[in-house]
Short mmCIF file of C-alpha atoms in Angstrom, two decimals:
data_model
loop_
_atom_site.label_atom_id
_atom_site.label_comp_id
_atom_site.label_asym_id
_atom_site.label_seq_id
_atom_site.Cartn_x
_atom_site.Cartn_y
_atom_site.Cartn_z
CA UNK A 21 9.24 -58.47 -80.42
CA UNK A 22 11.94 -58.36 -77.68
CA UNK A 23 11.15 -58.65 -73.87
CA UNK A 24 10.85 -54.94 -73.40
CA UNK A 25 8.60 -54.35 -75.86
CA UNK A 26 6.47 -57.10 -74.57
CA UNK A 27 6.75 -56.20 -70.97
CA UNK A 28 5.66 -52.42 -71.76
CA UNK A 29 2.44 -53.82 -73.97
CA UNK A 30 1.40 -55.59 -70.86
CA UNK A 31 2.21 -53.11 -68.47
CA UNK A 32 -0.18 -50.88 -70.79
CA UNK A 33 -2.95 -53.08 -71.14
CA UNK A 34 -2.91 -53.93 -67.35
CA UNK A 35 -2.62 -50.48 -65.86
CA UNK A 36 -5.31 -49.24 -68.17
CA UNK A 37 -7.89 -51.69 -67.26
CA UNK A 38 -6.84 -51.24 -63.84
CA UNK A 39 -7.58 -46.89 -64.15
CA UNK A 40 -10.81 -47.56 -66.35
CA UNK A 41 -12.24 -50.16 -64.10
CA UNK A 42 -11.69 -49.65 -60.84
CA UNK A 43 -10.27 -46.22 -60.02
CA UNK A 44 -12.33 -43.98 -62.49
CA UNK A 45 -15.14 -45.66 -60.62
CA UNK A 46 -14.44 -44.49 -57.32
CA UNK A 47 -15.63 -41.55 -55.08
CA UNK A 48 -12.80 -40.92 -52.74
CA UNK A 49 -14.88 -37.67 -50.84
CA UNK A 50 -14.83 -35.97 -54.48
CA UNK A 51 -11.30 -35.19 -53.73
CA UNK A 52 -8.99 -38.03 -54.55
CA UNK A 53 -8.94 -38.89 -57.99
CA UNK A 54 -6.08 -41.53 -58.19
CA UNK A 55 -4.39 -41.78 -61.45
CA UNK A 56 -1.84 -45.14 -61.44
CA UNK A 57 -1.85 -45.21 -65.33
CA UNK A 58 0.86 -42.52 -66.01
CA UNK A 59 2.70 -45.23 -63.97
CA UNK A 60 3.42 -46.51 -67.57
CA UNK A 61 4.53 -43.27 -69.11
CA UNK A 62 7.10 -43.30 -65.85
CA UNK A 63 8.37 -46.58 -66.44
CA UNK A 64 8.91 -46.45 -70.27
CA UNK A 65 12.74 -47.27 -71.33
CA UNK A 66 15.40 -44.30 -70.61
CA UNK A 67 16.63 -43.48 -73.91
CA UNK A 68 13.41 -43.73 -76.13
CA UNK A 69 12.89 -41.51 -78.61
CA UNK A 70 11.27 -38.72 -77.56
CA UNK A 71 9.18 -38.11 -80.86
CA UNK A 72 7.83 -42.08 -79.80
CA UNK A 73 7.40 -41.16 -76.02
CA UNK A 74 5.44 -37.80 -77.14
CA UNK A 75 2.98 -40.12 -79.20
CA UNK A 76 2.92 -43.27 -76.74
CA UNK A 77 2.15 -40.64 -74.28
CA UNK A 78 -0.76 -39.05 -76.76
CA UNK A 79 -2.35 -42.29 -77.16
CA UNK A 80 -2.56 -43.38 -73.48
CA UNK A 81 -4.02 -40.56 -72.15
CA UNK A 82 -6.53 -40.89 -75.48
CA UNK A 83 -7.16 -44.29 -73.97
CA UNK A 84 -8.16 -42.81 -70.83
CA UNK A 85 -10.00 -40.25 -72.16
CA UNK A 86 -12.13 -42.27 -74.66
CA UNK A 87 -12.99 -44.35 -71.82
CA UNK A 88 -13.75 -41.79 -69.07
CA UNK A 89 -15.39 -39.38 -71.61
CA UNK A 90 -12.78 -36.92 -70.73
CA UNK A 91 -12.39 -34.39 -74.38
CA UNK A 92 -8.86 -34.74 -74.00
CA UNK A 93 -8.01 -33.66 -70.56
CA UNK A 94 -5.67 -37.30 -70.48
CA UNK A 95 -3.93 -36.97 -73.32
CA UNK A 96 -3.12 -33.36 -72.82
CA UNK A 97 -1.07 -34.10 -69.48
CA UNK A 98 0.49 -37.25 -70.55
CA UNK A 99 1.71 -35.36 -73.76
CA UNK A 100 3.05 -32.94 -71.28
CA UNK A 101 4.69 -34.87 -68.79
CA UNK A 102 6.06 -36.67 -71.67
CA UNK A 103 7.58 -33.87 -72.86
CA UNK A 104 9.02 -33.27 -69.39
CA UNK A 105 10.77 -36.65 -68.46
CA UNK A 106 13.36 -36.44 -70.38
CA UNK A 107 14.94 -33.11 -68.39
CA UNK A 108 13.14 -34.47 -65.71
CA UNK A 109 15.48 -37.47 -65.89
CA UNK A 110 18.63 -35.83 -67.08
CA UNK A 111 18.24 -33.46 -63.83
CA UNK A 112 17.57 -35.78 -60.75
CA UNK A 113 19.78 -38.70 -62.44
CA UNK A 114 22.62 -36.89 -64.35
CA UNK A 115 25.38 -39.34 -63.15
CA UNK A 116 23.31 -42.10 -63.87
CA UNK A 117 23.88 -43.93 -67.53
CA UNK A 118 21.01 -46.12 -68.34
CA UNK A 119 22.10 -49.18 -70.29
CA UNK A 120 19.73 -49.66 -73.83
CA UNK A 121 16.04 -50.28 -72.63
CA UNK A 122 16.84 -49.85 -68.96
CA UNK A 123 14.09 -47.94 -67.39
CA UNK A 124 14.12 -45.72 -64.38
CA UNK A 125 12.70 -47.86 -62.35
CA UNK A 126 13.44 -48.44 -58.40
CA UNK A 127 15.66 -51.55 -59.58
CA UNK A 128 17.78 -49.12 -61.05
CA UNK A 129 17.55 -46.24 -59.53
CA UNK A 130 16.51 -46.54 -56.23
CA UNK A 131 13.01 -45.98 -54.10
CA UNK A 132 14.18 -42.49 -52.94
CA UNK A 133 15.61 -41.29 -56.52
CA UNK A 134 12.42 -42.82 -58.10
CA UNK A 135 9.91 -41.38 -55.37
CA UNK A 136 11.66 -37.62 -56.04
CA UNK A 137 10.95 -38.46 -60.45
CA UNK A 138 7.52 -39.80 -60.04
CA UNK A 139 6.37 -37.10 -57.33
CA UNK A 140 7.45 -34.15 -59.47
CA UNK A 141 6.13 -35.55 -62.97
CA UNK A 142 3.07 -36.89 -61.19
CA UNK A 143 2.38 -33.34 -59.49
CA UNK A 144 2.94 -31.64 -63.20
CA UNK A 145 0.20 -34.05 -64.57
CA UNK A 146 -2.15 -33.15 -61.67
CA UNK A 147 -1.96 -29.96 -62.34
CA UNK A 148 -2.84 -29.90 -65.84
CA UNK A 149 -5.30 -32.15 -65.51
CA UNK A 150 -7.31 -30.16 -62.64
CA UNK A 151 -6.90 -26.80 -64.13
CA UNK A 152 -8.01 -27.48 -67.72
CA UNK A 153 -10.87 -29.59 -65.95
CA UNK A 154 -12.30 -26.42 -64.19
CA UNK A 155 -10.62 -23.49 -66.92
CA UNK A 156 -10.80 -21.25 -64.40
CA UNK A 157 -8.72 -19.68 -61.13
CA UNK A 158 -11.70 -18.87 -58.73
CA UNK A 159 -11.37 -21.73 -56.59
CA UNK A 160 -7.61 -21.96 -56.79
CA UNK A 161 -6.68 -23.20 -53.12
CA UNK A 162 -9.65 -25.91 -53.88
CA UNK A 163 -8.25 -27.29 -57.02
CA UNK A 164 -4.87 -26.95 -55.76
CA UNK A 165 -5.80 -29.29 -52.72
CA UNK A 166 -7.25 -31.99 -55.05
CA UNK A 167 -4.24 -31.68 -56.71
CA UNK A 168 -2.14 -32.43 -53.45
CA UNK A 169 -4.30 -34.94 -52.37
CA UNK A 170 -4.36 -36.85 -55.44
CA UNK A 171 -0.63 -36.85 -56.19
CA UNK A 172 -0.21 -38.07 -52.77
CA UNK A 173 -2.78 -41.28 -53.40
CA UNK A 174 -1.19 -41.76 -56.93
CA UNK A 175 2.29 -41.74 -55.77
CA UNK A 176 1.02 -43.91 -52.73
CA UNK A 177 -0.93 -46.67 -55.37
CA UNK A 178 2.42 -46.42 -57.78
CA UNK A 179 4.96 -47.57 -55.41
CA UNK A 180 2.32 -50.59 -53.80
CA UNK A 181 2.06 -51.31 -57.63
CA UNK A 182 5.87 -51.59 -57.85
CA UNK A 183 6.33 -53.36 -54.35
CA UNK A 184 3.87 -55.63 -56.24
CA UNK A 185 5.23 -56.36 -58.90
CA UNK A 186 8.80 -56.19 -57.86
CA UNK A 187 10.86 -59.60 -58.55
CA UNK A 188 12.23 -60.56 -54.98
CA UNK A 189 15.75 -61.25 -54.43
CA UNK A 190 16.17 -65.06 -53.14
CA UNK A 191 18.63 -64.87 -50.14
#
């Protein structure tokens, strides 16, 4: 296995445990429901196939799901943002060519070009996720606030994970 491969399989592993163990266990006021995992989907490389980011994408949000007892809602809006990235990518970072296994990460592409990607596939997956969890349009300016609110916090817990994790420059 090469280093990318590796570094995505722990990136996986970590970022799950970290949504199935801490944040599906907390109560934010009933309206933040932070969701760092899709931080994986985000940070998969640039040029992967897309039939192997629709089913990496498929089986994390079934991970999710299985543990959160969710029927599906998961892997329904990781399939979908999945299926968005790749325009999303070629439309915010058409100038940019990413080298093989490069991902678009802040290293590569900068905190502002990455905070404009993950905000706009992170606001997609809220969206999904909120609306097939309540199947219905009644309390629309309700849902759509949880939906602001927790793209905000995911966004927010994504980029401290990154800042994180982040190798330093040595000046």
């Amino acid at each position: 296995m090469n280093n990318v491969t590796v570094r995505n399989i722990i990136r996986f592993i970590s970022l799950i445990l970290i949504q199935v163990l801490v944040l599906n266990n907390m109560n934010l006021s009933g309206y933040l429901n932070p969701y760092l995992y899709i931080l994986f989907i985000l940070l998969l490389p640039a040029n992967i196939n897309r039939s192997l980011l629709l089913i990496i994408a498929f089986l994390t949000g079934l991970t999710v799901d299985y543990f959160g007892n969710t029927l599906g809602l998961h892997a329904s809006a990781c399939v979908a943002i999945a299926f968005m990235r790749p325009g999303t990518i070629n439309l915010f970072f058409r100038n940019y060519e990413f080298n093989s296994g490069e991902s678009p990460a802040p290293a590569s592409i900068g905190y502002r070009g990455f905070l404009k990607y993950a905000i706009s596939l992170t606001f997609i997956h809220q969206i999904i996720l909120f609306y097939l969890e309540v199947f219905s349009l009644n309390n629309f300016l309700f849902t759509f606030s949880k939906v602001m609110l927790s793209t905000v916090l995911s966004v927010l817990l994504m980029m401290i994970a990154i800042l994180i994790t982040s190798k330093r420059k040595k000046s």
